[in-house]
């Protein structure tokens, strides 16, 4: 198993978080430490920024800058130290989400995000990204049944369509890193696909 830094991506309602315990179990079966974390968040300061990001209205570029501020803390204090001691890192979202949400859906120019990516990540990229892909109607229907929505989850069909398209475009441009999972299938079928991918990395 060579992939050490694994990220999970997808629209709200795609169901990615449900599969985290299974992935952790499988990685632990290789006898390694697993650090399971999330963005925005993953550090005390990052979690405080998450509160602001998920609930306060703000300019899309302010949002982008705060995402990367939280990410800087996360990389320096959690991700790089964990990788350095040989742990696996599993992050529920990372920079692909910024390209999908802040650029794809909210129109922040991708080249501005690329500048922040280079600055903050200094070449760090996930080894493997699982993209949980669902049609927009499925995502919205799942969210309708969920707990009280955050700022992002209250957006329109058009917003979610742009996110989905941005994610799929990133996946097709980086096929060696991405695995796209059809997350509209049943929970059991999606779990099987996740297991298969993790077993074969
Ligand atoms: P999410 O990961 O879906 O957590 P939960 O399941 O608790 O709602 O919520 C994080 C939200 O933040 C999600 O709507 C996507 C958004 N987000 C961005 O807009 N840009 C980013 O760079 C990241 C990491 C997340």
PDB file of C-alpha atoms in Angstrom, residues 27-158:
ATOM      1  CA  UNK A  27      -5.919   0.959   6.895  1.00  0.00           C
ATOM      2  CA  UNK A  28      -5.378  -0.122  10.488  1.00  0.00           C
ATOM      3  CA  UNK A  29      -5.338  -3.724   9.314  1.00  0.00           C
ATOM      4  CA  UNK A  30      -1.999  -2.835   7.702  1.00  0.00           C
ATOM      5  CA  UNK A  31      -0.627  -2.182  11.175  1.00  0.00           C
ATOM      6  CA  UNK A  32      -0.237   1.529  10.741  1.00  0.00           C
ATOM      7  CA  UNK A  33      -1.457   4.494  12.733  1.00  0.00           C
ATOM      8  CA  UNK A  34      -4.385   6.261  11.017  1.00  0.00           C
ATOM      9  CA  UNK A  35      -5.081   9.957  11.501  1.00  0.00           C
ATOM     10  CA  UNK A  36      -8.672  10.716  10.524  1.00  0.00           C
ATOM     11  CA  UNK A  37      -9.304  14.408  10.089  1.00  0.00           C
ATOM     12  CA  UNK A  38     -11.399  16.927   8.168  1.00  0.00           C
ATOM     13  CA  UNK A  39     -11.492  20.278   6.420  1.00  0.00           C
ATOM     14  CA  UNK A  40     -12.259  22.955   7.117  1.00  0.00           C
ATOM     15  CA  UNK A  41     -11.006  22.044  10.580  1.00  0.00           C
ATOM     16  CA  UNK A  42      -8.653  19.415  11.908  1.00  0.00           C
ATOM     17  CA  UNK A  43      -6.942  21.714  14.443  1.00  0.00           C
ATOM     18  CA  UNK A  44      -8.353  23.835  17.306  1.00  0.00           C
ATOM     19  CA  UNK A  45      -7.966  27.043  15.275  1.00  0.00           C
ATOM     20  CA  UNK A  46      -9.206  25.301  12.115  1.00  0.00           C
ATOM     21  CA  UNK A  47     -12.362  24.175  13.920  1.00  0.00           C
ATOM     22  CA  UNK A  48     -13.022  27.764  15.030  1.00  0.00           C
ATOM     23  CA  UNK A  49     -12.572  28.917  11.446  1.00  0.00           C
ATOM     24  CA  UNK A  50     -14.956  26.133  10.372  1.00  0.00           C
ATOM     25  CA  UNK A  51     -17.676  27.612  12.569  1.00  0.00           C
ATOM     26  CA  UNK A  52     -17.286  30.949  10.802  1.00  0.00           C
ATOM     27  CA  UNK A  53     -17.004  29.404   7.343  1.00  0.00           C
ATOM     28  CA  UNK A  54     -20.104  27.242   7.662  1.00  0.00           C
ATOM     29  CA  UNK A  55     -22.366  29.838   9.231  1.00  0.00           C
ATOM     30  CA  UNK A  56     -21.279  33.388   8.353  1.00  0.00           C
ATOM     31  CA  UNK A  57     -21.996  35.042   5.017  1.00  0.00           C
ATOM     32  CA  UNK A  58     -18.770  36.391   3.485  1.00  0.00           C
ATOM     33  CA  UNK A  59     -17.153  37.289   0.172  1.00  0.00           C
ATOM     34  CA  UNK A  60     -16.130  34.191  -1.801  1.00  0.00           C
ATOM     35  CA  UNK A  61     -12.481  35.285  -1.736  1.00  0.00           C
ATOM     36  CA  UNK A  62     -12.585  35.823   2.033  1.00  0.00           C
ATOM     37  CA  UNK A  63     -13.964  32.293   2.254  1.00  0.00           C
ATOM     38  CA  UNK A  64     -11.128  31.009   0.067  1.00  0.00           C
ATOM     39  CA  UNK A  65      -8.496  32.751   2.185  1.00  0.00           C
ATOM     40  CA  UNK A  66      -9.966  31.397   5.425  1.00  0.00           C
ATOM     41  CA  UNK A  67     -10.118  27.871   3.952  1.00  0.00           C
ATOM     42  CA  UNK A  68      -6.415  28.138   3.210  1.00  0.00           C
ATOM     43  CA  UNK A  69      -5.655  29.692   6.600  1.00  0.00           C
ATOM     44  CA  UNK A  70      -7.270  26.671   8.250  1.00  0.00           C
ATOM     45  CA  UNK A  71      -5.446  24.399   5.785  1.00  0.00           C
ATOM     46  CA  UNK A  72      -2.061  25.946   6.669  1.00  0.00           C
ATOM     47  CA  UNK A  73      -2.591  25.053  10.338  1.00  0.00           C
ATOM     48  CA  UNK A  74      -3.848  21.602   9.397  1.00  0.00           C
ATOM     49  CA  UNK A  75      -0.868  20.811   7.176  1.00  0.00           C
ATOM     50  CA  UNK A  76       1.748  22.166   9.578  1.00  0.00           C
ATOM     51  CA  UNK A  77       0.327  20.734  12.787  1.00  0.00           C
ATOM     52  CA  UNK A  78      -1.420  17.524  11.740  1.00  0.00           C
ATOM     53  CA  UNK A  79      -0.864  16.249   8.205  1.00  0.00           C
ATOM     54  CA  UNK A  80       2.902  16.689   7.728  1.00  0.00           C
ATOM     55  CA  UNK A  81       3.842  15.417  11.218  1.00  0.00           C
ATOM     56  CA  UNK A  82       1.580  12.373  10.775  1.00  0.00           C
ATOM     57  CA  UNK A  83       3.018  11.501   7.364  1.00  0.00           C
ATOM     58  CA  UNK A  84       6.538  12.029   8.724  1.00  0.00           C
ATOM     59  CA  UNK A  85       6.010   9.423  11.459  1.00  0.00           C
ATOM     60  CA  UNK A  86       4.640   6.940   8.930  1.00  0.00           C
ATOM     61  CA  UNK A  87       0.922   7.289   9.668  1.00  0.00           C
ATOM     62  CA  UNK A  88      -1.825   7.244   7.083  1.00  0.00           C
ATOM     63  CA  UNK A  89      -3.822  10.456   6.877  1.00  0.00           C
ATOM     64  CA  UNK A  90      -7.483  10.301   5.891  1.00  0.00           C
ATOM     65  CA  UNK A  91      -9.007  13.744   5.362  1.00  0.00           C
ATOM     66  CA  UNK A  92     -12.712  14.359   4.844  1.00  0.00           C
ATOM     67  CA  UNK A  93     -12.216  17.061   2.166  1.00  0.00           C
ATOM     68  CA  UNK A  94      -9.105  19.002   1.114  1.00  0.00           C
ATOM     69  CA  UNK A  95      -8.160  21.455  -1.660  1.00  0.00           C
ATOM     70  CA  UNK A  96     -10.269  19.850  -4.401  1.00  0.00           C
ATOM     71  CA  UNK A  97     -13.252  21.149  -2.388  1.00  0.00           C
ATOM     72  CA  UNK A  98     -11.944  24.701  -2.696  1.00  0.00           C
ATOM     73  CA  UNK A  99     -11.663  24.324  -6.468  1.00  0.00           C
ATOM     74  CA  UNK A 100     -15.181  22.829  -6.624  1.00  0.00           C
ATOM     75  CA  UNK A 101     -17.005  25.150  -4.210  1.00  0.00           C
ATOM     76  CA  UNK A 102     -15.156  28.479  -4.183  1.00  0.00           C
ATOM     77  CA  UNK A 103     -14.045  28.376  -7.837  1.00  0.00           C
ATOM     78  CA  UNK A 104     -16.542  26.109  -9.660  1.00  0.00           C
ATOM     79  CA  UNK A 105     -19.643  27.274  -7.845  1.00  0.00           C
ATOM     80  CA  UNK A 106     -18.741  30.726  -6.524  1.00  0.00           C
ATOM     81  CA  UNK A 107     -16.524  31.968  -9.330  1.00  0.00           C
ATOM     82  CA  UNK A 108     -13.190  32.632  -7.581  1.00  0.00           C
ATOM     83  CA  UNK A 109     -10.612  32.405 -10.400  1.00  0.00           C
ATOM     84  CA  UNK A 110      -8.857  29.029 -10.309  1.00  0.00           C
ATOM     85  CA  UNK A 111      -5.456  30.671 -10.845  1.00  0.00           C
ATOM     86  CA  UNK A 112      -5.845  32.583  -7.562  1.00  0.00           C
ATOM     87  CA  UNK A 113      -6.555  29.293  -5.788  1.00  0.00           C
ATOM     88  CA  UNK A 114      -3.536  27.718  -7.484  1.00  0.00           C
ATOM     89  CA  UNK A 115      -1.336  30.477  -6.027  1.00  0.00           C
ATOM     90  CA  UNK A 116      -2.646  29.743  -2.525  1.00  0.00           C
ATOM     91  CA  UNK A 117      -2.271  26.008  -3.132  1.00  0.00           C
ATOM     92  CA  UNK A 118       1.403  26.402  -4.021  1.00  0.00           C
ATOM     93  CA  UNK A 119       2.021  28.757  -1.137  1.00  0.00           C
ATOM     94  CA  UNK A 120       0.254  26.724   1.539  1.00  0.00           C
ATOM     95  CA  UNK A 121       0.911  23.167   0.373  1.00  0.00           C
ATOM     96  CA  UNK A 122       4.498  23.506  -0.845  1.00  0.00           C
ATOM     97  CA  UNK A 123       3.987  20.559  -3.192  1.00  0.00           C
ATOM     98  CA  UNK A 124       1.956  18.413  -0.795  1.00  0.00           C
ATOM     99  CA  UNK A 125      -0.826  16.601  -2.681  1.00  0.00           C
ATOM    100  CA  UNK A 126      -3.053  13.682  -1.725  1.00  0.00           C
ATOM    101  CA  UNK A 127      -1.842  10.299  -2.988  1.00  0.00           C
ATOM    102  CA  UNK A 128      -5.420   9.157  -3.513  1.00  0.00           C
ATOM    103  CA  UNK A 129      -8.749  10.984  -3.698  1.00  0.00           C
ATOM    104  CA  UNK A 130     -12.085   9.174  -3.535  1.00  0.00           C
ATOM    105  CA  UNK A 131     -14.742  11.262  -5.243  1.00  0.00           C
ATOM    106  CA  UNK A 132     -18.264  10.294  -4.162  1.00  0.00           C
ATOM    107  CA  UNK A 133     -20.294  11.307  -7.171  1.00  0.00           C
ATOM    108  CA  UNK A 134     -24.094  11.590  -7.197  1.00  0.00           C
ATOM    109  CA  UNK A 135     -26.576  13.294  -9.496  1.00  0.00           C
ATOM    110  CA  UNK A 136     -27.617  16.667  -8.070  1.00  0.00           C
ATOM    111  CA  UNK A 137     -31.210  15.529  -7.419  1.00  0.00           C
ATOM    112  CA  UNK A 138     -29.951  12.677  -5.261  1.00  0.00           C
ATOM    113  CA  UNK A 139     -27.741  14.984  -3.243  1.00  0.00           C
ATOM    114  CA  UNK A 140     -30.571  17.465  -2.681  1.00  0.00           C
ATOM    115  CA  UNK A 141     -33.049  14.730  -1.762  1.00  0.00           C
ATOM    116  CA  UNK A 142     -30.604  13.303   0.788  1.00  0.00           C
ATOM    117  CA  UNK A 143     -29.971  16.728   2.289  1.00  0.00           C
ATOM    118  CA  UNK A 144     -33.712  17.360   2.599  1.00  0.00           C
ATOM    119  CA  UNK A 145     -33.876  14.476   5.055  1.00  0.00           C
ATOM    120  CA  UNK A 146     -30.811  15.616   7.029  1.00  0.00           C
ATOM    121  CA  UNK A 147     -30.372  17.745  10.147  1.00  0.00           C
ATOM    122  CA  UNK A 148     -30.570  21.546   9.935  1.00  0.00           C
ATOM    123  CA  UNK A 149     -28.529  22.590   6.891  1.00  0.00           C
ATOM    124  CA  UNK A 150     -25.425  24.782   7.032  1.00  0.00           C
ATOM    125  CA  UNK A 151     -24.815  27.709   4.696  1.00  0.00           C
ATOM    126  CA  UNK A 152     -23.488  25.531   1.846  1.00  0.00           C
ATOM    127  CA  UNK A 153     -26.300  22.990   2.126  1.00  0.00           C
ATOM    128  CA  UNK A 154     -28.976  25.651   1.554  1.00  0.00           C
ATOM    129  CA  UNK A 155     -27.728  26.516  -1.948  1.00  0.00           C
ATOM    130  CA  UNK A 156     -29.558  26.019  -5.275  1.00  0.00           C
ATOM    131  CA  UNK A 157     -29.618  23.245  -7.881  1.00  0.00           C
ATOM    132  CA  UNK A 158     -27.438  25.425 -10.114  1.00  0.00           C
TER     133      UNK A 158
END
